Coordinates of C-alpha atoms and ligand atoms in Angstrom, one line a residue:
M109 CA -2.0 15.7 -9.6
S110 CA 1.0 15.8 -7.3
R111 CA 0.3 15.8 -3.6
S112 CA 3.2 17.3 -1.8
H113 CA 3.8 16.3 1.9
P114 CA 7.4 17.4 2.3
L115 CA 7.8 16.7 6.0
F116 CA 6.0 13.3 5.9
A117 CA 8.0 12.4 2.8
R118 CA 11.3 13.0 4.4
F119 CA 10.1 11.3 7.7
Y120 CA 8.9 8.2 5.7
A121 CA 12.1 8.0 3.6
A122 CA 14.1 7.8 6.8
T123 CA 11.9 5.7 9.1
S124 CA 10.9 3.2 6.4
L125 CA 14.5 2.2 6.0
R126 CA 14.7 1.5 9.7
L127 CA 11.5 -0.7 9.5
E128 CA 12.8 -2.7 6.5
K129 CA 14.4 -5.5 8.5
G130 CA 10.9 -6.4 9.8
L131 CA 9.1 -5.6 6.5
T132 CA 11.4 -7.2 3.9
P133 CA 10.1 -10.8 4.4
H134 CA 6.5 -9.5 4.0
R135 CA 7.4 -7.5 0.9
R136 CA 8.8 -10.7 -0.6
T137 CA 5.7 -12.7 0.2
L138 CA 3.5 -9.9 -1.2
L139 CA 5.2 -10.1 -4.6
E140 CA 6.2 -13.7 -4.9
G141 CA 4.9 -15.6 -7.9
L142 CA 3.8 -12.5 -9.8
S143 CA 4.2 -12.3 -13.6
G144 CA 3.3 -10.0 -16.5
R145 CA 2.3 -6.3 -16.2
V146 CA 1.9 -4.9 -12.7
I147 CA 0.7 -1.6 -11.3
E148 CA 2.0 -0.5 -7.9
V149 CA -0.2 2.2 -6.3
G150 CA 1.5 4.7 -4.0
A151 CA 4.9 3.2 -4.5
G152 CA 6.6 5.7 -2.0
N153 CA 10.4 5.5 -2.1
G154 CA 10.3 2.2 -4.1
L155 CA 11.0 -0.3 -1.3
N156 CA 9.1 -3.0 -3.1
F157 CA 11.1 -2.7 -6.3
A158 CA 14.0 -4.9 -5.4
H159 CA 11.6 -7.8 -4.6
Y160 CA 9.7 -8.2 -7.9
P161 CA 10.3 -11.7 -9.4
A162 CA 11.9 -11.9 -12.9
A163 CA 8.6 -13.1 -14.5
V164 CA 7.2 -9.5 -14.1
T165 CA 7.7 -7.8 -17.4
Q166 CA 6.7 -4.3 -16.4
V167 CA 5.9 -2.4 -13.3
L168 CA 4.0 0.9 -13.6
A169 CA 4.7 2.6 -10.2
V170 CA 2.3 5.5 -9.4
E171 CA 3.4 8.0 -6.7
P172 CA 1.9 11.4 -6.2
E173 CA 4.4 12.8 -3.6
P174 CA 7.3 14.5 -5.5
H175 CA 10.2 13.8 -3.0
L176 CA 9.1 10.1 -2.7
R177 CA 8.7 9.9 -6.5
N178 CA 12.3 11.1 -7.0
L179 CA 13.5 8.4 -4.6
A180 CA 11.4 5.8 -6.3
Q181 CA 12.9 6.8 -9.6
A182 CA 16.4 6.2 -8.2
A183 CA 15.2 2.8 -6.8
A184 CA 13.8 1.9 -10.1
A185 CA 17.2 2.1 -11.7
G186 CA 18.4 -0.7 -9.5
S187 CA 15.3 -2.9 -9.8
P188 CA 15.7 -6.4 -11.3
V189 CA 12.6 -5.8 -13.6
P190 CA 11.6 -2.8 -15.6
V191 CA 9.9 -0.1 -13.5
T192 CA 8.4 3.1 -14.7
V193 CA 7.6 5.7 -12.0
V194 CA 4.9 8.2 -12.8
D195 CA 2.8 10.8 -11.0
G196 CA -0.8 9.9 -10.3
L197 CA -3.5 9.1 -7.8
A198 CA -5.1 5.8 -6.8
D199 CA -8.5 7.0 -7.9
D200 CA -7.4 8.0 -11.4
L201 CA -4.8 5.5 -12.5
P202 CA -2.9 6.1 -15.7
A203 CA -3.8 2.7 -17.3
G204 CA -6.4 1.3 -19.6
D205 CA -9.3 -0.8 -18.6
A206 CA -8.4 -4.5 -17.9
S207 CA -4.8 -3.8 -19.1
L208 CA -2.9 -5.2 -16.1
D209 CA -2.2 -8.6 -14.6
A210 CA -1.8 -7.5 -11.0
A211 CA -2.0 -4.5 -8.7
I212 CA 0.1 -3.9 -5.5
A213 CA -1.2 -1.9 -2.6
S214 CA 1.2 -1.8 0.2
L215 CA 0.7 0.6 3.1
V216 CA -1.3 2.9 0.8
L217 CA -5.0 2.1 1.3
C218 CA -4.6 3.7 4.7
S219 CA -3.8 7.0 3.0
V220 CA -6.1 7.3 0.0
P221 CA -9.0 9.8 0.6
D222 CA -11.6 7.3 -0.5
Q223 CA -10.9 3.5 -0.3
D224 CA -14.0 2.6 -2.3
A225 CA -13.0 4.9 -5.2
A226 CA -9.4 3.6 -5.2
L227 CA -10.4 0.0 -5.2
A228 CA -13.0 0.6 -7.9
E229 CA -10.2 2.1 -10.0
I230 CA -7.8 -0.8 -9.3
R231 CA -10.6 -3.1 -10.3
R232 CA -11.0 -1.2 -13.6
V233 CA -7.4 -1.5 -14.6
L234 CA -7.1 -5.2 -13.7
R235 CA -8.0 -7.9 -16.2
P236 CA -10.6 -10.4 -15.1
G237 CA -8.8 -13.0 -13.0
G238 CA -6.0 -10.4 -12.2
Q239 CA -4.8 -10.2 -8.7
L240 CA -4.8 -7.5 -6.1
R241 CA -1.9 -8.1 -3.7
F242 CA -2.2 -6.1 -0.5
F243 CA -0.1 -5.4 2.6
E244 CA -1.9 -2.9 4.8
H245 CA -2.0 -1.8 8.4
V246 CA -5.6 -1.9 9.6
R247 CA -8.1 -1.4 12.5
A248 CA -7.2 -3.1 15.8
T249 CA -9.2 -6.2 16.8
T250 CA -9.7 -5.1 20.4
P251 CA -12.3 -2.4 21.1
R252 CA -10.0 -0.4 23.3
R253 CA -7.2 -0.2 20.7
H254 CA -9.7 0.5 17.9
R255 CA -11.2 3.4 19.9
T256 CA -7.7 4.9 20.3
Q257 CA -7.2 4.5 16.5
K258 CA -10.6 6.1 15.8
T259 CA -9.7 9.0 18.1
L260 CA -6.3 9.6 16.4
D261 CA -8.0 9.6 13.0
A262 CA -10.9 11.8 14.0
L263 CA -8.8 14.4 15.7
G264 CA -6.6 14.5 12.6
I265 CA -3.5 13.7 14.6
W266 CA -2.5 10.5 12.7
P267 CA -3.4 11.9 9.3
L268 CA -1.3 15.0 9.9
L269 CA 1.7 13.0 11.0
G270 CA 1.3 10.4 8.3
G271 CA 0.6 12.4 5.1
G272 CA -3.1 11.5 5.1
C273 CA -2.8 8.1 6.7
H274 CA -5.6 6.7 8.8
C275 CA -4.8 4.0 11.4
G276 CA -8.3 2.6 12.1
R277 CA -9.6 1.5 8.6
D278 CA -11.3 -1.8 7.9
T279 CA -9.4 -2.3 4.7
L280 CA -10.3 -6.0 4.3
A281 CA -14.0 -5.1 4.3
A282 CA -13.4 -2.4 1.6
I283 CA -11.5 -5.0 -0.6
E284 CA -14.4 -7.4 -0.3
R285 CA -17.0 -4.6 -0.9
A286 CA -15.2 -3.7 -4.1
G287 CA -16.1 -7.2 -5.4
F288 CA -12.7 -8.9 -5.1
T289 CA -12.6 -12.5 -4.0
L290 CA -10.2 -13.2 -1.1
D291 CA -7.8 -16.0 -1.9
R292 CA -5.2 -15.6 0.9
L293 CA -5.0 -13.7 4.1
D294 CA -2.2 -13.5 6.7
E295 CA -3.1 -11.5 9.8
L296 CA 0.1 -10.0 11.2
T297 CA 1.1 -8.1 14.4
T298 CA 4.0 -6.0 15.6
T299 CA 5.8 -9.2 16.5
D300 CA 5.7 -10.3 12.9
T301 CA 6.5 -7.0 11.2
G302 CA 8.1 -4.6 13.8
M303 CA 5.4 -2.0 12.9
P304 CA 4.1 -0.6 16.2
F305 CA 0.5 0.3 17.2
P306 CA -1.4 2.3 16.0
A307 CA 0.0 1.1 12.6
A308 CA -0.8 -2.5 13.8
P309 CA -2.2 -5.0 13.2
Q310 CA -1.5 -5.6 9.5
I311 CA -3.0 -7.8 6.8
L312 CA -1.2 -9.4 3.9
G313 CA -3.0 -11.2 1.2
T314 CA -4.2 -11.8 -2.3
A315 CA -7.7 -11.1 -3.9
T316 CA -8.9 -11.9 -7.4
C317 CA -10.7 -9.5 -9.7
P318 CA -13.9 -11.0 -11.1
Ligands
LIG660 C1 3.2 4.9 3.9 S1 3.7 5.2 2.3 C2 3.9 3.6 1.6 C3 4.8 3.6 0.4 C4 5.1 2.2 -0.2 N1 3.9 1.7 -0.8 C5 5.7 1.2 0.7 O1 5.2 0.1 0.8 O2 6.6 1.5 1.4 C6 2.1 5.7 1.6 C7 2.3 6.2 0.2 O3 1.0 6.4 -0.4 C8 1.1 7.5 -1.2 N2 -0.3 8.1 -1.4 C9 -1.0 8.9 -0.6 N3 -2.2 9.2 -1.1 C10 -2.2 8.6 -2.3 C11 -3.2 8.5 -3.4 N4 -4.4 9.2 -3.2 N5 -2.9 7.8 -4.5 C12 -1.7 7.2 -4.6 N6 -0.8 7.2 -3.6 C13 -1.0 7.9 -2.5 C14 2.0 8.4 -0.5 O4 2.5 9.5 -1.2 C15 3.0 7.5 0.0 O5 4.0 7.3 -0.9

């Protein structure tokens, strides 16, 4: 099940820390008000863990990349809420049907091989009325920038650098196509987050499972 991307994992572990100043406020917004049992899909090196509110009783953090999973396990030890880090993939989550109150997807729906399969699986594990919280970089709104993103994705340049990441995906459309109801959407740019093009713009929001 593990997906080893040793170079990307070490690159992300280093650069993500440098981006945190810009990302931390958005991670807090992503997680604020959550309670109960939560699954975090593609938890990386665990940078969300410090921001879970106390009302969260359990976080199941799924991470397929071994180096990042080790870092996430270390981060889990310092988390204010219980976090269990496990191997797994977004399209085959280790949780029962309707067993969870919320799912977190942050900077991961860009990397899953099939967004529709991953979102169907997230929907499966959420209880009716459960929330999908998402923070994702997405396709640009200007045609010129979107063309550049599509080229980087199609040539395989961005996926190669980013451990399977795609910069030009319409993730909001995929979330809605999966049957979630959009409750909240913040549209963010590099000015808000510090994340540069082609990993800009970003969307941050909440959607409810039917
Ligand atoms: C850019 S990192 C983001 C990490 C973390 N969510 C964050 O907010 O910093 C993308 C993560 O998605 C993970 N990932 C890639 N493909 C995945 C898949 N099919 N299922 C679950 N996670 C995946 C990667 O291993 C990596 O940890």
